[in-house]
Coordinates of N, CA and C and ligand atoms in Angstrom, one line a residue:
X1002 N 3.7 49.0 -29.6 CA 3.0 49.0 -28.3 C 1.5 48.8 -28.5
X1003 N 1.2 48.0 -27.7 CA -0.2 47.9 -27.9 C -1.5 48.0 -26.6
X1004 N -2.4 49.1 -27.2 CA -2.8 49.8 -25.9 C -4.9 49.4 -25.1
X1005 N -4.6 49.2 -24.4 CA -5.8 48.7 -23.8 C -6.5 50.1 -23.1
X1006 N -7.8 50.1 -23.5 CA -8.1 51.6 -22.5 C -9.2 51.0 -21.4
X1007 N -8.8 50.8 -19.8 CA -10.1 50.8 -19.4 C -10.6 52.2 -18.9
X1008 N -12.2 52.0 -19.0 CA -12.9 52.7 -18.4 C -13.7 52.7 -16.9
X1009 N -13.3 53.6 -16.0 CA -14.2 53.4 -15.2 C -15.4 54.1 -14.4
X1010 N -16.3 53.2 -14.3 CA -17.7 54.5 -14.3 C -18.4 54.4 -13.4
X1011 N -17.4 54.2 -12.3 CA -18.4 54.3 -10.7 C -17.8 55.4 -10.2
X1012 N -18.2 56.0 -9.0 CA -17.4 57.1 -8.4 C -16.4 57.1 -7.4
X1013 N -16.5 55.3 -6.8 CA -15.3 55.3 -5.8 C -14.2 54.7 -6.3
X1014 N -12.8 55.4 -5.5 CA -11.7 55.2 -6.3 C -11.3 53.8 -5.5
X1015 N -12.0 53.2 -4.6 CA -11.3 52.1 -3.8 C -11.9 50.9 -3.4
X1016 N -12.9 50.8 -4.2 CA -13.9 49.7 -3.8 C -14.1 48.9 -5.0
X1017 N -15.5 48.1 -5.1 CA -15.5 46.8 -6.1 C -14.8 47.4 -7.3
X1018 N -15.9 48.1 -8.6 CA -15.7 48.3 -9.4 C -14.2 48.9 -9.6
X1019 N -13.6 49.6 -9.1 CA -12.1 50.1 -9.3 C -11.5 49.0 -8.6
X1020 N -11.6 48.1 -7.8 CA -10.6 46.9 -7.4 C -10.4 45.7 -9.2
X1021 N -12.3 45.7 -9.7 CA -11.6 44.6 -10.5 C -11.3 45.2 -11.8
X1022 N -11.1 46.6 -11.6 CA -10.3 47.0 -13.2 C -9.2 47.1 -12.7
X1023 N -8.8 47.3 -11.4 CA -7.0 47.2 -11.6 C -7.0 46.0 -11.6
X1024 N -7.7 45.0 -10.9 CA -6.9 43.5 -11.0 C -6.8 43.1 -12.5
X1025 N -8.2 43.8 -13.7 CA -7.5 43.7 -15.1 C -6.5 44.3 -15.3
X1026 N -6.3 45.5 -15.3 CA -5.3 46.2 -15.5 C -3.7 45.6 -15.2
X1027 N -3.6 44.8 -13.7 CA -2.5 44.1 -13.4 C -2.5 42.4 -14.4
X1028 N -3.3 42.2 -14.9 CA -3.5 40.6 -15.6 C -2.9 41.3 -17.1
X1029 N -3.6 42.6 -17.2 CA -2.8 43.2 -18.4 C -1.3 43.2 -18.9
X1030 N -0.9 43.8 -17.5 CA 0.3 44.7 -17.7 C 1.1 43.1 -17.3
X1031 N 0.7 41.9 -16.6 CA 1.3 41.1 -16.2 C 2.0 40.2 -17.3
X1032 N 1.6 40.7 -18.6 CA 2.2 40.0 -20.1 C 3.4 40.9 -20.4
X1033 N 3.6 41.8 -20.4 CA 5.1 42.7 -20.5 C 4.8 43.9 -20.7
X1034 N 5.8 43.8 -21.3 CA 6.3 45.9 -21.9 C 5.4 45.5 -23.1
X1035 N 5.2 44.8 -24.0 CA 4.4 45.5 -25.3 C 3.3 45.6 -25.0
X1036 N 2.6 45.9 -24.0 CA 0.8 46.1 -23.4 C 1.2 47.8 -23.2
X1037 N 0.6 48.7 -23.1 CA 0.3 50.2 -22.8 C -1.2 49.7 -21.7
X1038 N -1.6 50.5 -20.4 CA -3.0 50.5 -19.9 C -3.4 51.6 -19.5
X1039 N -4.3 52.2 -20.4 CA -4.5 53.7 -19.7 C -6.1 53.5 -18.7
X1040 N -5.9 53.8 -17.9 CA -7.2 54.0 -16.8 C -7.9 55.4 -17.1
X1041 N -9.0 55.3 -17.3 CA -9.9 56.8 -17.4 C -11.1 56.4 -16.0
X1042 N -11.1 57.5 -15.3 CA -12.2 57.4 -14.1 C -13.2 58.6 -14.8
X1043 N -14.0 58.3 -15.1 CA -15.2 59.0 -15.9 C -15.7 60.2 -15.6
X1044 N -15.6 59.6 -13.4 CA -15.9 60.9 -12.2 C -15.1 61.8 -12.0
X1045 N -14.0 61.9 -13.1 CA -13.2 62.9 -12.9 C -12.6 64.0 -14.1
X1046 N -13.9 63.6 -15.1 CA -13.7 64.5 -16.0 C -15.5 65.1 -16.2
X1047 N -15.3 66.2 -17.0 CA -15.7 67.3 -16.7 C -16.7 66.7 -18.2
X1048 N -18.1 66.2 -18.6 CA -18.2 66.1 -20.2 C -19.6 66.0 -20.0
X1049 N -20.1 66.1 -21.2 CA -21.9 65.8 -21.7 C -21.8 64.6 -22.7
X1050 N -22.8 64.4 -22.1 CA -23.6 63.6 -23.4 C -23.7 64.0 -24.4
X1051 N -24.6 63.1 -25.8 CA -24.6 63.2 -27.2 C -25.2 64.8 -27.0
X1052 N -24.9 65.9 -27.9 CA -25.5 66.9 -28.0 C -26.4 67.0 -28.9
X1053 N -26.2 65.7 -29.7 CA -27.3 65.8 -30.9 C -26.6 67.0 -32.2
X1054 N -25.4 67.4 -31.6 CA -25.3 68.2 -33.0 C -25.1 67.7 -34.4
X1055 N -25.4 66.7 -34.5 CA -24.9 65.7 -35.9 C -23.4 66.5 -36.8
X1056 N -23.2 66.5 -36.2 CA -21.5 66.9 -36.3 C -21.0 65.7 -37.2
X1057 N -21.4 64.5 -36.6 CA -20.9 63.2 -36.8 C -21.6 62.7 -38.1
X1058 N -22.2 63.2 -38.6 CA -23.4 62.8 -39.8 C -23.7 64.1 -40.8
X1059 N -22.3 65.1 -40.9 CA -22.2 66.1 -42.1 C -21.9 65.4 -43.3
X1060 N -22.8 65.6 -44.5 CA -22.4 64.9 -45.9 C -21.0 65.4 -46.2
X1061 N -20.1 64.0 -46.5 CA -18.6 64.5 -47.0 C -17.7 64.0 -45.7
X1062 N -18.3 64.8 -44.8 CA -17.5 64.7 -43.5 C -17.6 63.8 -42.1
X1063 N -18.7 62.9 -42.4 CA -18.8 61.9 -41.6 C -17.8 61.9 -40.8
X1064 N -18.0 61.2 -39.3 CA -16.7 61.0 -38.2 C -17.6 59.5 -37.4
X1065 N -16.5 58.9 -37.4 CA -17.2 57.6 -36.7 C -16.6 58.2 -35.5
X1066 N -16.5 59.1 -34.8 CA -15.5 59.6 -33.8 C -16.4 60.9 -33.1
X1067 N -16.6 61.5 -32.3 CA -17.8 62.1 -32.1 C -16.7 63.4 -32.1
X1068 N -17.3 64.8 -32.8 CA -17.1 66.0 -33.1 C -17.0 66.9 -32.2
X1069 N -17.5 66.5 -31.0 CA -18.0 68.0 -29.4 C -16.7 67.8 -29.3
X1070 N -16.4 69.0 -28.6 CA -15.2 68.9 -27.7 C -15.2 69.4 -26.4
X1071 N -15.0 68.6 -25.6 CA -14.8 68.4 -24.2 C -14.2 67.4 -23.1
X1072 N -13.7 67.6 -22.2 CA -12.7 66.4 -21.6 C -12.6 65.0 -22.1
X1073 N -14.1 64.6 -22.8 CA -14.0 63.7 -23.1 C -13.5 63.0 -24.5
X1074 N -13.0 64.1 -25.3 CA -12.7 64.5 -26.3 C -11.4 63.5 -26.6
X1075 N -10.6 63.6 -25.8 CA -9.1 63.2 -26.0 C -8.9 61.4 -25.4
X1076 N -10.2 61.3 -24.8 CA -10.3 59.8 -24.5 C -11.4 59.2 -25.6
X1077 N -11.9 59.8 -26.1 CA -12.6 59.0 -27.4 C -11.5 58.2 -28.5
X1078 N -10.7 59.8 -28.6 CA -9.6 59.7 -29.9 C -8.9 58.4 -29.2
X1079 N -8.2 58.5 -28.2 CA -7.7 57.2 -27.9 C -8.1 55.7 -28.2
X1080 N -9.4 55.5 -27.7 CA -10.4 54.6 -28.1 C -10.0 54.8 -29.3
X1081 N -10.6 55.5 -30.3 CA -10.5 54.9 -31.7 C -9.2 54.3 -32.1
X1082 N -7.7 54.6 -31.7 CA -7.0 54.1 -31.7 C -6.4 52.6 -30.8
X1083 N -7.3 52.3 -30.0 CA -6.9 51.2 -29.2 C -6.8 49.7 -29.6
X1084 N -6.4 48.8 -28.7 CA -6.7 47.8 -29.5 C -7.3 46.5 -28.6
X1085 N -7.9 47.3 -27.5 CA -8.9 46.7 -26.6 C -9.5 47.5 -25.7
X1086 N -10.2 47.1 -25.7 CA -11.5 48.2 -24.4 C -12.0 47.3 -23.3
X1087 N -12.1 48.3 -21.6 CA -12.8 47.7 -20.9 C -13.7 48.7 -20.2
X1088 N -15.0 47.9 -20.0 CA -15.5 49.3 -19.2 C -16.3 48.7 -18.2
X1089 N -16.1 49.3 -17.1 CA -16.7 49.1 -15.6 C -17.5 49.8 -15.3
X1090 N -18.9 49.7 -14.6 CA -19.8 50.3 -13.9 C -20.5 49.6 -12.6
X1091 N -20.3 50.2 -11.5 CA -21.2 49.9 -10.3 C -23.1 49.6 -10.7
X1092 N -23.8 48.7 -10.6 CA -25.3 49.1 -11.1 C -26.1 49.5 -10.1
X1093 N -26.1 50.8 -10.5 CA -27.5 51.7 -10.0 C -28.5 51.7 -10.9
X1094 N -29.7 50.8 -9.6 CA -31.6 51.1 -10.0 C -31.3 50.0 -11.2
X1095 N -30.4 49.1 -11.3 CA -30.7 47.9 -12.6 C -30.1 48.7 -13.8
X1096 N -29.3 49.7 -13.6 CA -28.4 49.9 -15.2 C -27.2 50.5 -14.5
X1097 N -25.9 50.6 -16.1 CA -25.0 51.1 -15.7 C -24.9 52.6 -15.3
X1098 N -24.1 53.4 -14.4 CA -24.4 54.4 -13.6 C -24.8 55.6 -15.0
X1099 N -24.9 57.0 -14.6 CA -25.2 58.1 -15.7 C -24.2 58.2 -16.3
X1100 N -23.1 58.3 -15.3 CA -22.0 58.8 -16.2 C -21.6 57.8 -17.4
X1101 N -21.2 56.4 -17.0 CA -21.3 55.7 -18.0 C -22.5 55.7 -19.4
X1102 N -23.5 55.8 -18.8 CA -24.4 56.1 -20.0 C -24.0 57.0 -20.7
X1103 N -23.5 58.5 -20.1 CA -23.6 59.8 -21.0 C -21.8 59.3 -21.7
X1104 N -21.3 58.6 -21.3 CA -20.0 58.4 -22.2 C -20.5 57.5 -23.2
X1105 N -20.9 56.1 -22.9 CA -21.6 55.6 -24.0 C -22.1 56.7 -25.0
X1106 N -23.0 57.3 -24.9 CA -23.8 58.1 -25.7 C -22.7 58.8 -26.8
X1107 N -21.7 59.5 -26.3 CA -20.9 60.1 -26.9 C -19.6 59.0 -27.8
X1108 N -19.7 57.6 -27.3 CA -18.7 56.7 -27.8 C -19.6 56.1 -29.1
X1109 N -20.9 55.7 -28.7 CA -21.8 55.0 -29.7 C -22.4 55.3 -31.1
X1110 N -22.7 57.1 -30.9 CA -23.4 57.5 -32.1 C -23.1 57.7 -33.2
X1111 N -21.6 58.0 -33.0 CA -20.9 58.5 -34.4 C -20.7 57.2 -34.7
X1112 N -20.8 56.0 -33.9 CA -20.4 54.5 -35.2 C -21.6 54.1 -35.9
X1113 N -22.9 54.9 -35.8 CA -24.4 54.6 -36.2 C -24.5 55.7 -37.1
X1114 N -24.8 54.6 -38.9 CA -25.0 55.0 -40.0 C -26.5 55.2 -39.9
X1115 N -27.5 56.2 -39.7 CA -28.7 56.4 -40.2 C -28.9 56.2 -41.7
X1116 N -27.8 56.2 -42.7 CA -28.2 55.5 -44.1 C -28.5 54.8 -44.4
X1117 N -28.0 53.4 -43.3 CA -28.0 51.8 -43.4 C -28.0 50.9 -42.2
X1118 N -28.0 51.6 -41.6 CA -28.2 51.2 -39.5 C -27.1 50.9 -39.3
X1119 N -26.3 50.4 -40.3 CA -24.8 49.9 -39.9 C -24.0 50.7 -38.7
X1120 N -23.1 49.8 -37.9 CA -22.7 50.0 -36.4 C -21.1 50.3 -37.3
X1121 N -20.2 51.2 -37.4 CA -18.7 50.7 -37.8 C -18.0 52.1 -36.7
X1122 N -17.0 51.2 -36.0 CA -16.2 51.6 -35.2 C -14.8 52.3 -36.2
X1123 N -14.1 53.2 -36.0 CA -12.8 53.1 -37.0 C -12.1 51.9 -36.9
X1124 N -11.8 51.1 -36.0 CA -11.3 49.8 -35.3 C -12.4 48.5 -34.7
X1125 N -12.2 47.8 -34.9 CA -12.8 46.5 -34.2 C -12.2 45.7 -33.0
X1126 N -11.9 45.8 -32.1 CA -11.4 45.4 -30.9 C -12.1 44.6 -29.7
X1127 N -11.2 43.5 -29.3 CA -12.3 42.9 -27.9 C -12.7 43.6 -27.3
X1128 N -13.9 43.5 -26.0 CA -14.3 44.4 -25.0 C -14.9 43.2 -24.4
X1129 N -14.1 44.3 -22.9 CA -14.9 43.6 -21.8 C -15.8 44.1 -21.0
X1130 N -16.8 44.1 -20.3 CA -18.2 45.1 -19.6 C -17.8 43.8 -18.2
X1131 N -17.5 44.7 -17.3 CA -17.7 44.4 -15.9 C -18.6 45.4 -15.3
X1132 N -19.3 44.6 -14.6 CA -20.6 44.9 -13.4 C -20.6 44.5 -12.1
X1133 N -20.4 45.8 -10.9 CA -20.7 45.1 -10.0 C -22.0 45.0 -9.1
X1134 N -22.3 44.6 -7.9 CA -23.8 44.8 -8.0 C -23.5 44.1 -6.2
X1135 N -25.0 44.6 -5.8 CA -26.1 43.9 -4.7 C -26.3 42.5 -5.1
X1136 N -26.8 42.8 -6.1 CA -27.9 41.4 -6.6 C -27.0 40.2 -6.4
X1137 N -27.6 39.0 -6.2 CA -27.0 37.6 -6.4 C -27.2 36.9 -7.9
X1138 N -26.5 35.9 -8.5 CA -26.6 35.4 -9.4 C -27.7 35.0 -9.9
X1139 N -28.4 34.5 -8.9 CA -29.9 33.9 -9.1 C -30.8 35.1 -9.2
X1140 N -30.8 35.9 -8.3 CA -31.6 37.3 -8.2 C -30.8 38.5 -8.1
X1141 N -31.4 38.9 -9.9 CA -30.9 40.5 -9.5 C -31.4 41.3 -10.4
X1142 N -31.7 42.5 -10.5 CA -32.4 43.3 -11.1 C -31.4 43.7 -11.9
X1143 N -30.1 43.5 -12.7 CA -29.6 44.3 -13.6 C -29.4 44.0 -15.2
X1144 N -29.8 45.1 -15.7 CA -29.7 44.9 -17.5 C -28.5 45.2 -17.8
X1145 N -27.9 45.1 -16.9 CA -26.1 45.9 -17.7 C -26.3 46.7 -18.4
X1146 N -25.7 46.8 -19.5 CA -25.0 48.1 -20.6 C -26.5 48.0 -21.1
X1147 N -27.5 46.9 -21.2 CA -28.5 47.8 -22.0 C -28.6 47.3 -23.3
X1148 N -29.2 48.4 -23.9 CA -28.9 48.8 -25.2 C -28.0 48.8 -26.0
X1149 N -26.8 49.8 -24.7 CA -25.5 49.8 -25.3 C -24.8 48.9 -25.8
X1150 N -25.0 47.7 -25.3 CA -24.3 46.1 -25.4 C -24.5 46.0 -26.9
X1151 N -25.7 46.4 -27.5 CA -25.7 45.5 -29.1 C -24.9 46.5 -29.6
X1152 N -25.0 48.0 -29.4 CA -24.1 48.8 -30.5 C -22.4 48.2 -30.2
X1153 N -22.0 47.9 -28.8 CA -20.7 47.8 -28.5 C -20.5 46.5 -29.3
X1154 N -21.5 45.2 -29.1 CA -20.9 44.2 -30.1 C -21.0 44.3 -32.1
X1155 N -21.9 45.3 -32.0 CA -21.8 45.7 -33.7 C -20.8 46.1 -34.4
X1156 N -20.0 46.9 -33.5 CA -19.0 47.9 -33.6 C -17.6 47.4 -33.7
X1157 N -17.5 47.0 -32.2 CA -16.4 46.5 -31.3 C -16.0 44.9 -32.1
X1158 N -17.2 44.4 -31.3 CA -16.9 42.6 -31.3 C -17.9 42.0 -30.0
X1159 N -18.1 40.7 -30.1 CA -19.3 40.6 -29.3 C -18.7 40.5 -27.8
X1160 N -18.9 41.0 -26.7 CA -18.1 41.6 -25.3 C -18.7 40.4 -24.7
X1161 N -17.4 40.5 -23.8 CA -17.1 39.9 -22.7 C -17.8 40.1 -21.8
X1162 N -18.3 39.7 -20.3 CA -19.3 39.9 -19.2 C -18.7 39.3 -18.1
X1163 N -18.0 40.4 -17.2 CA -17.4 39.6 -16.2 C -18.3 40.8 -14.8
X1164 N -18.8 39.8 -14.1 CA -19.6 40.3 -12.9 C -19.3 39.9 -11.3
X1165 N -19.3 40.9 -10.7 CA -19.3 40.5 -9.5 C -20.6 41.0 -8.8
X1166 N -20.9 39.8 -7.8 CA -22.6 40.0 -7.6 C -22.5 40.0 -5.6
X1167 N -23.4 40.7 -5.1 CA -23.2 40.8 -3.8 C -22.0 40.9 -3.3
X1168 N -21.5 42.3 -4.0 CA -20.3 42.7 -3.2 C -20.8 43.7 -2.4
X1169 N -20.0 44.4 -1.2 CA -19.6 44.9 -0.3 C -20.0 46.2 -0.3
X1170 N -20.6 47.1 -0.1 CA -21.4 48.0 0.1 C -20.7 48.9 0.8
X1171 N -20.1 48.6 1.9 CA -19.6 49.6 2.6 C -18.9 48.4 3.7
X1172 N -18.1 49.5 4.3 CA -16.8 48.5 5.0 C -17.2 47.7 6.3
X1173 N -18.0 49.1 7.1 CA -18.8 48.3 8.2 C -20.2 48.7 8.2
X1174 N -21.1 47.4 8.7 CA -22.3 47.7 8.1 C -23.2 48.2 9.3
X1175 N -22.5 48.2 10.4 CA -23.2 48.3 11.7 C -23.4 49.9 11.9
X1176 N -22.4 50.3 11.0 CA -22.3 52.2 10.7 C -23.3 52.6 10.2
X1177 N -24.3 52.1 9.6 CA -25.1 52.5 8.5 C -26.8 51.7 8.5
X1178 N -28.1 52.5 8.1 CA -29.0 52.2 8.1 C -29.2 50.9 7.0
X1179 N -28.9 49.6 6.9 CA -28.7 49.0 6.0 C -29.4 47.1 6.6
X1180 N -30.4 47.9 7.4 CA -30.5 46.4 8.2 C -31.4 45.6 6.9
X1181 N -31.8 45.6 5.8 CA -32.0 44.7 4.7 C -31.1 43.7 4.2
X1182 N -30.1 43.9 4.4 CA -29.0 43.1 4.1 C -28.1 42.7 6.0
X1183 N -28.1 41.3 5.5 CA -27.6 40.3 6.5 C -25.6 40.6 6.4
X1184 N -24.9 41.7 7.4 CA -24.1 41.6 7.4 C -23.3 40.0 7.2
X1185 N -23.9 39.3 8.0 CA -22.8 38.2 8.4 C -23.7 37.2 6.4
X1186 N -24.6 37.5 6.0 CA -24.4 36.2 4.9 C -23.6 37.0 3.8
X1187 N -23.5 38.6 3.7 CA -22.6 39.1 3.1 C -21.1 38.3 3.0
X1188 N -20.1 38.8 4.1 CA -19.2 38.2 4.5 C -19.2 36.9 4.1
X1189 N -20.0 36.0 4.4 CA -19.6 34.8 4.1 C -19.2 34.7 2.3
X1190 N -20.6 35.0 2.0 CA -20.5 35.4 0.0 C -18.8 36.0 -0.2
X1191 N -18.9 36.9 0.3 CA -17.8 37.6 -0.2 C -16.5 36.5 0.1
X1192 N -16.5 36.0 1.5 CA -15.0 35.0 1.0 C -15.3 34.4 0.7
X1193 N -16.3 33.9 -0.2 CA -16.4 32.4 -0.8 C -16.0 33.0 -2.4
X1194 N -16.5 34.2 -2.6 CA -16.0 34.7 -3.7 C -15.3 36.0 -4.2
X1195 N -15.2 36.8 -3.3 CA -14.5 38.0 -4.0 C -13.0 38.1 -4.3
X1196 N -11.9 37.0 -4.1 CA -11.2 37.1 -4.4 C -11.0 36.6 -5.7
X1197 N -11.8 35.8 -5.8 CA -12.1 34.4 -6.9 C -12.3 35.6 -8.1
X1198 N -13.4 36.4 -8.0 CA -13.8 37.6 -8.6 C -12.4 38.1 -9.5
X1199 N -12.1 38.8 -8.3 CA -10.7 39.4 -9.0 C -9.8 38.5 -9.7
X1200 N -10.0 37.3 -9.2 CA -8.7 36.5 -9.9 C -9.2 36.8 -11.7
X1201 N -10.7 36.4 -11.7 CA -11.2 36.3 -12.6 C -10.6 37.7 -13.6
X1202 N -11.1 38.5 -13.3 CA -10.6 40.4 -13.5 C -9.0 39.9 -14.2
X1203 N -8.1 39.1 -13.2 CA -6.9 39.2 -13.4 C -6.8 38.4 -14.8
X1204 N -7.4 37.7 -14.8 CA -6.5 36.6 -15.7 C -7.7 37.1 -17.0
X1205 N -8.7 37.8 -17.3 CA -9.1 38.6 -18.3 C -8.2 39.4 -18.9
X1206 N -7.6 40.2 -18.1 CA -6.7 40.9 -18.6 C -5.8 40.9 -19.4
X1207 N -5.1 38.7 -18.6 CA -3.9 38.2 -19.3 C -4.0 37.7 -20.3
X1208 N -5.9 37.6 -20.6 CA -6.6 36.9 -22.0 C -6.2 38.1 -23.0
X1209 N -6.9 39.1 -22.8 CA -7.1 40.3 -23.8 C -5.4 40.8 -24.2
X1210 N -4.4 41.0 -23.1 CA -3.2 41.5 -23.4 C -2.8 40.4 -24.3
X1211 N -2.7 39.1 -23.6 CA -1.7 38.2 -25.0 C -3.2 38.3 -26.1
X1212 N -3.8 38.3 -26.3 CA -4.5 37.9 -27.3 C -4.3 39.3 -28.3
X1213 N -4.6 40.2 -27.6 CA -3.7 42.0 -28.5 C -2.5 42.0 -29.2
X1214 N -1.4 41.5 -28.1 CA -0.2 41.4 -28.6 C 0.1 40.4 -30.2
X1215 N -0.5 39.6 -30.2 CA -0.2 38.6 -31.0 C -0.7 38.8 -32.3
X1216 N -2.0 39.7 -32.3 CA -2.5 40.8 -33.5 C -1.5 40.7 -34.4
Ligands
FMN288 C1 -27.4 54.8 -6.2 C2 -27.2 53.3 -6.1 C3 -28.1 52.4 -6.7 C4 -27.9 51.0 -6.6 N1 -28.7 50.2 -7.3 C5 -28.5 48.9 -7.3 C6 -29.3 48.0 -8.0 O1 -30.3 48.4 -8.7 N2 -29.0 46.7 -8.0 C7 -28.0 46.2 -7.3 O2 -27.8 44.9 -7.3 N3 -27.2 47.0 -6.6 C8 -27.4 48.3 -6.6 N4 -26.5 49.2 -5.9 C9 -25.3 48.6 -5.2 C10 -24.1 48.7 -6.1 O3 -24.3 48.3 -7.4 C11 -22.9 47.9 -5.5 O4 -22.7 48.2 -4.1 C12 -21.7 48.1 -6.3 O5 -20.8 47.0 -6.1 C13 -21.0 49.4 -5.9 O6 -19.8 49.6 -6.7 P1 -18.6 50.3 -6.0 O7 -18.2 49.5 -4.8 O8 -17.5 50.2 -7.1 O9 -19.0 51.7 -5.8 C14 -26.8 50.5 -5.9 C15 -25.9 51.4 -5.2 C16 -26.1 52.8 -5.3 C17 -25.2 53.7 -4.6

């Protein structure tokens, strides 16, 4: 069985970002029984960030695997065993949200050799980084993962970027102090592409699953 872990790092269970990890998740699972898809929602576990205990960097005992223990404990270990990663974040202020950062933090450090800078993951596996956002294609204030992006492609493999840009904010806009944004050119954007979006999401999925499987 071969297991895909996404991650997701926004806080709503029913909007962009959690629409296009299940539409991966269904492009995944749409290859058969030998795919596994575990979903982790980030806002529902209880964890810190890097503590800095260098737990991960004892002579002898090195761990490319981070040493704290806490909720986030048992989804690391997973990761290390996976054989593909996806991770989603809504962008707040031009980066991915905290929570994602504080998991980053704890997924990244232990693959960072301070002997030799070298990046080594226990595994090397595709990854994909989905972002959703305000911004338009042409204008938008977001850096994605950042920083995190080089350690993820040092580690990992060099990641995927699948974006959805001027999505949907909220359901009705007339509810809400939000007169900066033009309900009706929203709507139009959105059917011109948010399904298109997800299809995209979908058939990522059906790239990463057959491409796992065949490993
Ligand atoms: C706290 C906060 C900060 C945001 N900052 C940005 C931003 O800097 N750039 C942007 O394009 N969108 C920004 N947005 C909009 C969200 O990125 C966008 O609505 C996203 O699709 C929300 O994802 P969700 O529907 O999965 O919650 C922000 C939203 C919130 C709540």
């Amino acid at each position: 069985m071969k297991k895909i872990v996404i991650i997701d790092g926004g806080p709503r269970r029913n909007f962009n970002t959690a629409a296009m990890l299940q539409k991966f998740a269904d492009g995944a699972m749409s290859v058969g029984d030998g795919i596994e898809v575990k979903m982790v929602r980030l806002y529902d576990l209880d964890y810190k960030g890097c503590m800095s205990c260098m737990a991960c960097k004892i002579k002898g005992k090195a761990s490319n695997v981070c040493r704290f223990k806490d909720a986030l404990t048992p989804i690391l270990e997973k990761i290390a065993q996976a054989d593909g990663l996806v991770l989603g974040s809504p962008i707040y202020f031009g980066d991915v949200t905290g929570q994602m950062r504080t998991f980053l933090e704890r997924l990244a450090f232990p693959w960072l050799s301070y002997n030799d800078y070298s990046l080594t993951a226990p595994k090397r596996m595709p990854v994909v980084l989905v972002e959703t956002m305000n911004g338009l294609p042409e204008r938008n204030n977001s850096n994605g993962y950042g920083s995190m992006e080089h350690c993820l492609a040092g580690a990992l493999g060099q990641p995927q970027r699948l974006v959805a840009y001027n999505t949907y904010q909220v359901k009705d806009y007339s509810r809400f102090e939000l007169a900066g944004f033009s309900e009706e050119a929203k709507r139009q954007y959105r059917d011109e592409h948010w399904q298109e979006d997800l299809q995209r999401a979908f058939e990522a999925g059906r790239k990463m699953a057959e491409g796992v499987i065949t490993q």
